[in-house]
Amino acid sequence: MGYRAINFSAGPSTLPEEVLKKAAAEMLNYEGTGESVMEMSHRSAEFQKIIDDAEQNLRDLMNIPDDYYVLFLQGGGTLQFSMVPINLLTNSKKADYIITGNWAKKAYEEAQKFGDIRALASSADKNFSYIPKFKKEDIREDVDYVYVCYNNTIYGTHYNEVPDVGDHLLVADMSSCVLSEEIDVTKFGLIYAGAQKNVAPAGVTIVIVRKDLVGHAPENTPIYLDYAIHAKKGSMYNTPPCYSIYMAGEVFKYLKSIGGVKEMHERDVRKAGKLYDYLDHSEMFTPTVAKEDRSLMNVTFVTGDPELDKKFVAGARERGMLNLAGHRTTGGMRASIYNAMPEEGVDALIAYMKEFEDENK
Amino acid sequence: MGYRAINFSAGPSTLPEEVLKKAAAEMLNYEGTGESVMEMSHRSAEFQKIIDDAEQNLRDLMNIPDDYYVLFLQGGGTLQFSMVPINLLTNSKKADYIITGNWAKKAYEEAQKFGDIRALASSADKNFSYIPKFKKEDIREDVDYVYVCYNNTIYGTHYNEVPDVGDHLLVADMSSCVLSEEIDVTKFGLIYAGAQKNVAPAGVTIVIVRKDLVGHAPENTPIYLDYAIHAKKGSMYNTPPCYSIYMAGEVFKYLKSIGGVKEMHERDVRKAGKLYDYLDHSEMFTPTVAKEDRSLMNVTFVTGDPELDKKFVAGARERGMLNLAGHRTTGGMRASIYNAMPEEGVDALIAYMKEFEDENK
């Protein structure tokens, strides 16, 4: 198969090599069926098993209780920005959002089409470089839910404990951290995650939603936007994104085989720990996020000199380390080191950083 | 790669073997990038070229004029059932639908959430086994559009000429016939097609829409459902279903390499012609659709004896011919012989039909 880059892309992003190899090997003939998974009727017994296994393995990995649905949907986080308020603003039609960056802000703006939405807290004052605190008493008493973006891909921040919302319903976008840490699902009413960062290729979004919250969308909701339709039909009301679901399922199997989320988390802590440790002691590179709010998945840093940043990113590219430029709204650098990034990838990055620092003192 | 079945699935369905082989070969390293297409940032130059080439090749294949957008969206036909009325019911908020089967009916029912929708004609009286006629004078004068399902996958019917709607705007679901025949795009305001039948794996829907029709969605439309958002951002407002778009692009290249839609259509006519010719002369099998409305893509037939139908389908399966059972609402048999079905597949089916007919006289 030849050359493999070290890919620090923020998403779509690197996938486990084992899974890609298996997918390539069975591309024309899945388990003796004589079909590619891409060619399979979604109503076939073979595909039913693929989606059932994917759901069960995700339930096992995340310890998802039976009173939650697991849905595999299309439309990405963007469609969830609409589906969450449409489906969950059912009583007061109020919700409080925490603005921790670009994606939280987009979710907040979109929700305003459907109810009385307030920004409860924001870290916009320091370009979203921290997770803003709030008191549960500050939440409006009758909100239908409180919304957070759990890991902020662009800024490298992360909720390192579940925010305390008291008795309120908590909704979280976990697109860029799902399956990187053990999460108590019962603390959330709804969790969603676009697959293209930590799970699978783009094109499928996982929604984990408490069953009692489903079935209350307004009458004239566009049919695809009603969770109830998908829940009733096991994510197959219409043709699902079969191949992305198959790939997600293969990643789930792979995660189970290495010891599940607990083991994965230990690896992620080790990988990110090495990188932050280097950054905290470097005389050239500075991490941009306060220690308590740092993400294990997206590590952001700067030299303080935009020209030097550019030189660093270009040099990395020459060494086969891709996508290290920070988001256009932050500048600097970002190393996305999702589950599928091997520890050797992080080691190679640190080695290059040392070399670069020596050469550019 | 081993065994390949002959797959008559109605969708997702068989793909060109050349394309699957190429996808397998470059799964871990696309054109020397060291990344799978699945792992590529959608903001990378490499992916931009993939989506640009896919669009340009589709424009070439279908002769799509510059005053039409080509969009690659998620959510399948089902999301289009909502997006079409939301975006196109802009003046009278009236539309007339032709009910030619299950999918047209679902589109019609969904559209009722958004305007004054009427069924202009229907073939429900004979279980949708023909294309119902209507006079253009019967269209309500001020409708925003007239909607048809161009090929009816379940029933094996097809519009063998563009319906005459006079000066009205025509919208067509071409999911199961796109790229199987030369179409004058300028006769349509909007054409859409889920990819999972004639183009690519499930997960991407192609929308071809006249530019002046875009940008008129109501203010509080869920953002993903506004064509304007996708048009403005070249189908990359959010992360698109990258791998499905790549596969679609590879199918477009393949179609160009064999001589384009004209050549494909000749092959499709030859394949379907053989099968209908056999059916028209068989003493056991009867085609279910009148000659003038027959589909080149989905060929439906019965023996008249449900037990014999079952035996036929089971025997076919033993011979590696998959998915020949008709839809649950029609019974009988259906052979979906999309572009990617090789002529040898049809020959094998006919040979088996002869054998079965001899043995079960």
XYZ file of C-alpha atoms in Angstrom:
722
model
C 0.000 0.000 0.000
C 3.054 2.207 0.240
C 3.632 5.540 1.900
C 1.495 6.696 4.842
C 1.639 10.308 5.980
C 1.303 11.360 9.624
C -1.997 13.136 9.370
C -2.877 15.703 12.031
C -6.073 16.764 10.247
C -8.861 18.112 12.466
C -11.420 16.154 10.488
C -11.978 14.204 8.357
C -8.955 12.637 9.964
C -6.711 9.633 10.262
C -8.317 6.191 10.681
C -6.846 3.017 12.169
C -4.640 1.406 9.533
C -5.987 -2.040 10.466
C -9.501 -0.902 9.628
C -8.505 0.643 6.305
C -6.648 -2.532 5.343
C -9.655 -4.698 6.151
C -11.947 -2.370 4.180
C -9.614 -2.523 1.175
C -9.368 -6.322 1.368
C -13.121 -6.839 1.416
C -14.027 -4.027 -1.004
C -15.204 -6.408 -3.749
C -16.378 -9.302 -1.639
C -17.613 -8.792 1.914
C -17.424 -12.042 3.882
C -18.056 -14.231 0.851
C -21.242 -12.456 -0.219
C -19.721 -11.494 -3.569
C -20.735 -7.887 -2.923
C -19.050 -4.781 -1.634
C -20.743 -3.323 1.440
C -21.362 -0.344 -0.866
C -23.443 -2.551 -3.158
C -25.551 -4.241 -0.524
C -29.254 -3.683 -0.203
C -29.794 -1.964 3.140
C -32.736 -4.360 3.552
C -30.474 -7.433 3.313
C -29.735 -9.668 6.281
C -26.031 -8.922 5.789
C -26.418 -5.174 6.152
C -28.889 -5.544 9.011
C -26.177 -7.421 10.879
C -23.622 -4.696 10.106
C -25.804 -1.924 11.528
C -27.017 -4.027 14.479
C -23.445 -4.950 15.413
C -22.335 -1.329 15.056
C -25.069 -0.202 17.416
C -24.421 -2.975 19.940
C -20.678 -2.412 19.948
C -21.152 1.311 20.476
C -23.567 0.547 23.323
C -20.932 -1.728 24.859
C -18.097 0.755 24.406
C -20.011 3.705 25.872
C -22.148 1.756 28.298
C -25.313 3.220 26.787
C -28.425 2.211 28.772
C -31.487 0.668 27.130
C -33.559 3.790 27.658
C -31.457 5.608 25.066
C -31.759 5.306 21.303
C -28.620 5.122 19.183
C -29.216 6.630 15.739
C -27.005 6.838 12.661
C -28.035 9.912 10.677
C -26.913 12.072 7.768
C -26.417 15.832 7.591
C -23.546 16.233 10.054
C -23.423 18.417 13.134
C -25.056 21.167 11.087
C -28.299 19.233 10.779
C -28.140 18.544 14.527
C -27.926 22.290 15.138
C -31.525 22.329 13.862
C -32.745 18.907 14.988
C -31.825 19.437 18.637
C -34.026 22.526 19.136
C -36.792 21.273 16.814
C -37.098 18.041 18.796
C -36.245 19.197 22.314
C -37.839 22.656 22.612
C -41.139 21.166 23.622
C -42.237 22.929 26.803
C -40.986 26.424 27.559
C -39.226 26.573 24.180
C -36.276 28.077 26.036
C -32.709 26.800 26.055
C -29.413 28.090 27.410
C -26.259 27.649 25.345
C -22.626 27.874 26.422
C -20.579 29.593 23.751
C -17.177 27.936 23.640
C -16.323 28.591 20.024
C -17.383 28.655 16.441
C -19.485 25.474 16.453
C -21.287 26.249 19.702
C -22.027 29.693 18.296
C -23.429 28.264 15.081
C -25.616 25.882 17.071
C -26.779 28.821 19.213
C -27.603 30.981 16.205
C -29.481 28.201 14.457
C -31.523 27.354 17.564
C -32.831 30.932 17.670
C -35.057 30.074 14.716
C -37.000 27.700 16.932
C -37.261 29.223 20.409
C -36.055 31.602 23.086
C -32.341 30.908 23.204
C -29.868 32.589 25.525
C -26.081 32.519 25.783
C -25.501 31.506 29.398
C -21.729 31.911 29.291
C -19.097 32.593 26.671
C -15.337 32.590 26.308
C -15.380 34.876 23.277
C -13.499 37.539 25.284
C -10.271 35.515 25.038
C -10.868 33.979 21.598
C -12.375 30.842 23.181
C -9.100 29.762 24.764
C -10.836 28.515 27.929
C -14.063 26.856 29.080
C -16.269 29.536 30.689
C -17.691 28.813 34.139
C -21.330 29.218 35.044
C -23.407 28.537 38.140
C -26.313 26.152 37.831
C -28.419 28.840 39.549
C -27.822 31.057 36.515
C -29.624 28.658 34.202
C -33.151 29.887 33.497
C -35.398 27.760 35.646
C -37.726 26.506 32.902
C -35.303 25.835 30.056
C -35.929 22.731 28.009
C -32.190 22.041 27.902
C -28.665 23.374 28.332
C -26.313 22.970 25.373
C -22.545 22.549 25.368
C -19.888 21.701 22.800
C -17.814 19.226 24.782
C -14.569 19.476 22.856
C -13.775 22.531 20.789
C -11.821 21.363 17.771
C -10.659 24.788 16.637
C -9.459 26.088 20.010
C -8.268 22.909 21.723
C -10.518 23.233 24.766
C -12.495 20.470 26.448
C -14.862 19.982 29.378
C -12.680 18.020 31.754
C -15.685 17.376 33.939
C -19.361 17.180 33.089
C -20.799 20.681 33.648
C -23.193 20.812 36.580
C -26.616 21.801 35.279
C -28.545 20.554 38.288
C -31.802 18.935 37.239
C -31.744 20.437 33.779
C -31.393 18.400 30.637
C -27.872 18.486 29.205
C -27.175 18.238 25.469
C -23.627 17.838 24.183
C -21.915 17.951 20.819
C -19.103 15.397 21.257
C -18.020 15.271 17.616
C -14.349 15.671 18.336
C -13.982 13.681 21.572
C -16.489 10.811 21.448
C -14.885 7.488 22.449
C -11.740 9.162 23.779
C -12.873 9.071 27.422
C -15.373 7.254 29.597
C -18.574 9.281 29.781
C -21.581 8.728 32.033
C -24.235 8.843 29.343
C -27.009 9.098 31.935
C -25.857 12.633 32.757
C -26.947 13.698 29.275
C -30.307 13.874 27.553
C -28.725 13.835 24.150
C -25.199 13.391 22.827
C -24.325 13.691 19.185
C -21.120 13.262 17.248
C -20.254 13.682 13.608
C -18.181 10.616 12.781
C -15.475 12.293 10.737
C -13.113 13.043 13.596
C -12.891 10.160 15.996
C -14.996 7.427 14.406
C -15.292 6.999 10.675
C -15.395 8.754 7.309
C -17.649 11.809 6.974
C -21.288 11.152 6.181
C -22.711 9.680 9.363
C -23.603 11.365 12.641
C -24.221 9.376 15.797
C -27.103 10.537 17.997
C -27.590 9.061 21.464
C -30.874 10.292 22.874
C -33.003 9.385 25.878
C -36.118 7.652 24.630
C -38.624 9.819 26.463
C -37.270 12.897 24.677
C -38.199 11.522 21.259
C -41.597 11.949 19.626
C -42.379 15.539 20.495
C -41.333 17.371 17.316
C -43.894 19.871 15.973
C -46.362 18.521 13.462
C -44.953 20.107 10.335
C -41.333 19.189 10.982
C -39.535 18.087 7.796
C -39.718 14.336 8.122
C -35.978 13.639 8.107
C -35.560 16.071 11.038
C -37.800 14.118 13.412
C -35.792 11.745 15.629
C -38.924 9.623 16.098
C -38.956 8.570 12.432
C -35.410 7.274 12.648
C -35.873 5.716 16.076
C -38.935 3.791 14.965
C -37.133 2.351 11.946
C -33.738 1.573 13.488
C -32.038 4.367 11.503
C -33.430 2.889 8.286
C -36.475 4.997 7.569
C -34.650 5.746 4.334
C -31.416 4.392 2.892
C -28.761 5.107 5.517
C -25.143 6.017 4.705
C -24.291 2.306 4.668
C -20.581 2.409 4.029
C -19.882 5.054 6.662
C -21.865 2.972 9.162
C -19.853 -0.113 8.201
C -16.593 1.798 8.713
C -17.826 3.128 12.070
C -18.689 -0.451 13.034
C -15.200 -1.631 12.097
C -13.685 1.140 14.241
C -15.910 0.059 17.159
C -14.699 -3.540 16.772
C -11.122 -2.320 16.671
C -11.648 -0.265 19.854
C -13.121 -3.265 21.643
C -10.210 -5.409 20.521
C -7.628 -3.099 22.116
C -9.491 -2.897 25.424
C -12.263 -0.385 24.899
C -12.564 3.270 25.811
C -10.641 2.883 29.093
C -7.519 1.688 27.263
C -8.028 4.202 24.469
C -8.258 6.999 27.015
C -4.999 5.919 28.645
C -3.289 6.009 25.281
C -4.804 9.417 24.516
C -3.657 10.777 27.895
C -0.151 9.487 27.226
C -0.007 10.951 23.716
C -1.399 14.358 24.662
C 0.607 14.374 27.895
C 3.880 14.055 26.014
C 2.988 16.860 23.675
C 1.733 19.269 26.375
C 4.757 18.450 28.498
C 7.036 19.416 25.660
C 5.045 22.602 25.032
C 5.051 23.590 28.722
C 8.853 23.440 28.773
C 9.595 24.798 25.318
C 11.224 28.200 24.925
C 9.742 28.639 21.464
C 6.302 27.036 21.452
C 3.480 28.085 23.786
C 0.270 26.107 24.317
C -2.767 28.379 23.902
C -5.117 26.745 26.403
C -5.079 26.873 30.205
C -4.102 23.538 31.759
C -7.486 22.706 33.248
C -9.350 23.078 29.942
C -7.002 21.317 27.570
C -8.235 18.870 24.969
C -6.646 15.461 24.514
C -7.696 15.529 20.871
C -6.728 18.953 19.532
C -3.501 20.473 20.821
C -3.089 24.132 19.884
C 0.115 26.141 20.147
C 1.945 29.150 18.734
C 5.470 30.485 18.437
C 4.244 34.067 18.735
C 5.644 34.836 15.281
C 3.247 34.105 12.387
C 6.152 33.795 9.928
C 7.855 31.226 12.130
C 4.535 29.355 12.487
C 4.295 29.150 8.698
C 7.869 27.915 8.417
C 7.147 25.242 11.018
C 4.028 24.018 9.211
C 5.790 23.959 5.838
C 8.747 22.039 7.273
C 6.383 19.532 8.872
C 4.683 18.965 5.546
C 8.039 18.228 3.942
C 8.539 15.576 6.622
C 5.170 13.944 5.880
C 3.360 15.558 8.833
C 0.175 17.009 7.377
C -2.426 19.553 8.442
C -0.601 21.209 11.345
C -1.749 24.753 10.547
C -4.202 26.189 13.064
C -7.709 27.151 12.015
C -7.882 30.404 10.047
C -9.611 32.104 13.001
C -6.829 31.291 15.476
C -3.638 31.066 13.448
C -0.685 29.213 14.939
C -0.612 25.433 14.967
C -2.978 22.643 15.837
C -2.102 18.981 16.116
C -5.240 16.866 16.066
C -4.252 13.602 17.694
C -7.466 11.612 17.666
C -7.765 8.002 18.776
C -6.363 6.721 15.486
C -3.153 8.763 15.673
C -0.425 6.341 16.718
C 1.918 7.348 19.532
C 4.791 7.249 17.039
C 3.095 10.087 15.185
C 3.230 12.259 18.292
C 6.843 11.228 18.925
C 7.768 12.234 15.384
C 6.089 15.604 15.860
C 7.933 16.274 19.113
C 11.248 15.258 17.544
C 10.653 17.714 14.726
C 9.652 20.461 17.181
C 12.921 20.004 19.067
C 14.889 20.105 15.853
C 13.020 23.192 14.681
C 13.520 24.926 18.000
C 17.269 24.259 17.909
C 17.586 25.515 14.349
C 15.492 28.661 14.814
C 16.562 29.945 18.206
C -10.602 -10.521 -4.640
C -12.503 -13.715 -5.300
C -16.149 -14.386 -5.888
C -18.476 -11.717 -7.284
C -22.229 -12.241 -7.179
C -24.587 -10.992 -9.897
C -26.387 -8.376 -7.876
C -29.841 -7.247 -9.045
C -30.403 -5.090 -5.954
C -32.697 -2.083 -6.418
C -30.350 0.060 -4.368
C -27.804 0.285 -2.938
C -26.696 -1.651 -5.970
C -23.867 -3.004 -8.010
C -20.977 -0.688 -8.879
C -18.474 -0.913 -11.744
C -15.829 -3.465 -10.783
C -13.104 -1.206 -12.217
C -14.118 1.549 -9.795
C -14.222 -0.752 -6.779
C -10.776 -2.122 -7.644
C -9.333 1.378 -7.922
C -10.921 2.369 -4.594
C -9.467 -0.711 -2.908
C -6.010 -0.099 -4.382
C -5.842 3.514 -3.184
C -7.615 2.991 0.150
C -4.482 3.692 2.234
C -2.685 6.058 -0.088
C -4.576 8.216 -2.567
C -2.298 9.321 -5.389
C 0.823 9.416 -3.225
C -0.685 11.655 -0.521
C -0.195 8.979 2.124
C -3.853 9.378 3.114
C -7.077 7.588 2.347
C -9.695 9.825 0.757
C -11.640 9.060 3.951
C -8.911 10.702 6.018
C -8.493 13.839 3.962
C -9.431 17.253 5.237
C -12.288 18.469 3.079
C -10.464 21.808 3.042
C -7.359 20.269 1.434
C -6.345 21.002 -2.155
C -6.556 17.268 -2.854
C -10.190 16.955 -1.836
C -11.104 20.230 -3.526
C -9.843 18.711 -6.765
C -11.882 15.542 -6.170
C -15.147 17.444 -5.716
C -14.401 19.938 -8.511
C -13.610 17.122 -10.942
C -16.744 15.219 -9.887
C -18.877 18.277 -10.566
C -17.191 19.066 -13.886
C -17.434 15.480 -15.116
C -21.117 15.313 -14.197
C -21.663 18.621 -16.026
C -19.922 17.165 -19.079
C -21.831 13.867 -18.937
C -25.255 15.493 -18.554
C -24.507 18.654 -20.506
C -25.563 20.790 -17.540
C -25.618 24.503 -18.428
C -23.813 27.139 -16.374
C -27.064 28.579 -15.064
C -27.615 25.440 -12.992
C -25.940 24.571 -9.702
C -24.741 21.032 -9.081
C -24.896 20.180 -5.375
C -23.760 17.118 -3.442
C -25.951 16.785 -0.347
C -26.769 14.366 2.457
C -30.153 13.064 3.625
C -31.209 11.114 0.533
C -34.379 11.540 -1.486
C -36.272 11.829 1.786
C -34.626 15.144 2.638
C -35.366 16.333 -0.917
C -39.057 15.571 -0.324
C -38.886 18.482 2.155
C -36.229 20.664 0.528
C -38.013 20.861 -2.831
C -41.224 22.429 -1.442
C -39.407 24.508 1.190
C -37.185 26.078 -1.442
C -39.510 26.172 -4.463
C -42.943 27.029 -3.011
C -42.194 30.721 -3.157
C -45.085 32.394 -4.949
C -48.528 30.757 -4.953
C -47.268 28.021 -2.621
C -49.106 25.559 -4.856
C -47.653 22.532 -6.599
C -49.100 19.645 -8.594
C -47.677 16.150 -8.117
C -48.001 13.088 -10.332
C -48.446 9.994 -8.214
C -46.603 7.148 -9.922
C -45.786 5.062 -6.865
C -44.602 4.900 -3.323
C -41.836 7.498 -3.583
C -43.905 10.039 -5.496
C -46.622 9.577 -2.889
C -44.216 10.142 -0.025
C -42.916 13.288 -1.716
C -46.529 14.449 -2.198
C -47.461 13.805 1.429
C -44.381 15.559 2.744
C -44.918 18.603 0.524
C -48.366 19.117 2.073
C -46.632 20.406 5.202
C -45.423 23.397 3.227
C -48.144 24.433 0.787
C -51.257 23.681 -1.228
C -50.358 20.441 -2.940
C -52.595 18.535 -5.330
C -52.314 15.138 -7.003
C -52.686 15.958 -10.680
C -52.724 12.345 -11.867
C -52.188 8.927 -10.345
C -51.747 5.320 -11.441
C -52.733 3.925 -8.033
C -55.794 2.276 -9.620
C -53.570 -0.369 -11.243
C -50.916 -0.588 -8.542
C -48.740 1.958 -10.358
C -48.068 -0.336 -13.300
C -48.234 2.530 -15.807
C -47.386 6.221 -16.160
C -50.620 8.224 -15.872
C -51.326 10.806 -18.569
C -52.356 14.369 -17.875
C -53.035 17.422 -20.030
C -50.959 20.508 -19.441
C -54.226 22.447 -19.307
C -55.102 20.480 -16.167
C -52.165 21.908 -14.258
C -53.316 24.684 -11.937
C -52.317 27.879 -13.658
C -50.342 29.422 -10.810
C -48.464 26.402 -9.432
C -44.870 26.969 -8.405
C -43.906 23.621 -9.926
C -45.033 20.218 -11.193
C -43.348 17.179 -9.608
C -42.673 13.779 -11.145
C -40.725 10.682 -10.166
C -39.010 9.896 -13.461
C -38.281 6.228 -12.909
C -40.278 4.196 -10.423
C -37.913 1.678 -8.902
C -40.562 -0.465 -7.253
C -42.938 -0.771 -10.212
C -40.539 -0.670 -13.166
C -42.152 2.312 -14.880
C -40.372 5.251 -16.482
C -41.194 8.463 -18.311
C -40.104 7.629 -21.824
C -40.555 11.240 -22.805
C -40.340 14.421 -20.770
C -43.895 15.193 -19.609
C -45.297 18.325 -21.223
C -46.000 20.866 -18.508
C -46.137 23.865 -20.816
C -44.488 26.888 -19.213
C -44.584 25.421 -15.735
C -41.509 24.500 -13.782
C -40.791 20.766 -13.814
C -39.088 18.985 -10.885
C -37.966 15.367 -11.217
C -36.677 12.696 -8.890
C -34.267 10.764 -11.135
C -32.709 8.626 -8.419
C -33.061 5.355 -10.286
C -32.400 6.473 -13.871
C -29.907 9.340 -13.750
C -27.084 8.869 -16.278
C -28.880 6.040 -18.066
C -30.228 8.281 -20.852
C -29.549 11.661 -22.391
C -31.750 14.260 -20.731
C -32.305 17.867 -21.736
C -31.626 19.447 -18.367
C -33.055 22.788 -19.520
C -36.525 21.262 -19.540
C -36.293 20.927 -15.745
C -36.095 23.460 -12.957
C -34.651 20.914 -10.571
C -33.482 17.313 -10.884
C -32.324 15.288 -7.923
C -30.956 11.787 -7.571
C -29.919 9.725 -4.593
C -26.612 8.183 -5.636
C -27.197 4.699 -4.317
C -28.773 3.270 -7.448
C -26.970 4.423 -10.548
C -24.015 6.416 -9.251
C -22.255 5.603 -6.012
C -22.623 4.253 -2.485
C -25.502 5.602 -0.395
C -24.895 8.848 1.447
C -24.830 11.482 -1.271
C -27.673 13.012 -3.257
C -27.062 14.997 -6.414
C -29.184 18.131 -6.878
C -29.143 19.996 -10.198
C -31.067 23.231 -9.801
C -31.514 26.342 -11.926
C -29.682 29.182 -10.230
C -32.580 31.650 -10.213
C -34.646 29.188 -8.148
C -32.162 29.240 -5.278
C -32.205 31.763 -2.459
C -35.924 32.025 -1.759
C -36.343 29.678 1.209
C -38.355 31.097 4.127
C -36.361 32.871 6.797
C -36.546 30.225 9.505
C -35.666 27.260 7.305
C -33.316 24.804 9.057
C -29.988 25.860 7.639
C -29.050 22.531 6.033
C -32.353 22.585 4.091
C -31.611 25.819 2.238
C -30.090 25.160 -1.201
C -28.553 28.647 -1.116
C -26.213 27.727 1.745
C -24.823 24.774 -0.169
C -24.697 26.628 -3.493
C -22.760 29.517 -1.992
C -20.156 27.174 -0.501
C -19.745 24.689 -3.354
C -21.449 21.893 -1.352
C -18.980 22.476 1.495
C -20.899 24.611 3.934
C -20.241 21.738 6.306
C -18.205 18.559 5.922
C -19.643 16.793 2.877
C -19.889 12.996 2.529
C -16.379 12.989 1.055
C -15.956 9.310 0.263
C -19.315 8.959 -1.461
C -18.477 12.024 -3.553
C -15.114 10.497 -4.447
C -16.819 7.248 -5.504
C -19.391 9.181 -7.547
C -16.516 11.025 -9.192
C -14.805 7.750 -10.059
C -18.058 6.465 -11.613
C -18.310 9.678 -13.655
C -14.747 9.176 -14.925
C -15.563 5.587 -15.775
C -18.684 6.646 -17.710
C -16.689 9.208 -19.666
C -14.066 6.587 -20.467
C -16.595 4.249 -22.075
C -18.152 6.985 -24.201
C -20.498 8.870 -21.902
C -24.240 8.683 -21.420
C -24.959 8.026 -25.104
C -22.918 4.813 -25.066
C -24.254 3.861 -21.627
C -27.801 4.307 -22.863
C -27.162 2.055 -25.863
C -25.851 -0.628 -23.536
C -28.833 -0.189 -21.213
C -31.264 -0.438 -24.142
C -29.535 -3.623 -25.286
C -29.581 -5.192 -21.813
C -33.195 -4.322 -21.012
C -34.254 -5.146 -24.586
C -32.987 -8.710 -24.266
C -34.787 -9.211 -21.002
C -38.116 -7.687 -22.089
C -37.911 -9.620 -25.354
C -37.566 -12.837 -23.416
C -40.431 -11.868 -21.105
C -42.712 -10.903 -23.989
C -42.280 -14.374 -25.502
C -42.194 -16.447 -22.341
C -45.065 -18.763 -21.506
C -44.308 -18.609 -17.796
C -43.091 -15.078 -17.018
C -45.151 -11.943 -17.681
C -43.786 -8.406 -17.562
C -45.952 -6.212 -15.347
C -45.571 -2.895 -17.184
C -47.100 -1.743 -20.486
C -44.506 -1.453 -23.253
C -44.585 2.323 -23.575
C -43.850 2.919 -19.875
C -41.139 0.362 -19.235
C -38.010 1.172 -17.289
C -34.559 0.264 -18.587
C -33.356 0.047 -15.010
C -35.949 -1.983 -13.098
C -37.561 -4.859 -14.940
C -40.573 -6.289 -13.098
C -42.260 -9.587 -13.877
C -44.370 -12.362 -12.370
C -45.213 -15.993 -12.992
C -48.723 -15.490 -11.642
C -48.044 -18.058 -8.899
C -46.476 -16.607 -5.730
C -45.046 -20.017 -4.763
C -43.359 -20.356 -8.130
C -42.032 -16.783 -7.811
C -40.445 -17.741 -4.490
C -38.901 -20.879 -5.971
C -37.472 -18.817 -8.822
C -35.909 -16.255 -6.484
C -34.449 -18.960 -4.226
C -32.985 -20.832 -7.205
C -31.463 -17.629 -8.513
C -29.831 -16.994 -5.168
C -28.263 -20.458 -5.261
C -26.782 -19.513 -8.631
C -25.261 -16.296 -7.256
C -27.993 -14.021 -8.625
C -29.050 -11.821 -5.708
C -32.005 -9.604 -4.863
C -34.474 -10.715 -7.533
C -37.542 -10.643 -5.269
C -39.988 -7.860 -6.080
C -40.773 -5.143 -3.551
C -43.051 -6.276 -0.725
C -45.862 -4.104 -2.106
C -45.814 -5.726 -5.553
C -44.586 -9.272 -5.051
C -43.220 -11.146 -8.060
C -39.741 -10.428 -9.304
C -37.668 -7.382 -10.093
C -34.316 -7.344 -11.841
C -32.595 -4.015 -11.305
C -30.113 -3.729 -14.132
C -28.524 -0.355 -13.545
C -25.619 1.017 -15.564
C -23.103 -1.065 -13.635
C -24.811 -4.401 -14.337
C -22.736 -6.088 -17.044
C -24.535 -7.554 -20.052
C -23.282 -10.981 -18.981
C -25.353 -10.606 -15.819
C -28.508 -10.189 -17.877
C -27.504 -13.107 -20.114
C -27.037 -15.300 -17.034
C -30.464 -14.310 -15.747
C -32.154 -15.108 -19.056
C -30.372 -18.463 -19.251
C -31.632 -19.318 -15.777
C -35.162 -18.190 -16.655
C -35.190 -20.521 -19.664
C -33.912 -23.388 -17.558
C -36.482 -22.665 -14.841
C -39.277 -22.423 -17.375
C -38.338 -25.783 -18.896
C -38.130 -27.484 -15.520
C -41.368 -26.047 -14.119
C -43.717 -26.214 -17.083
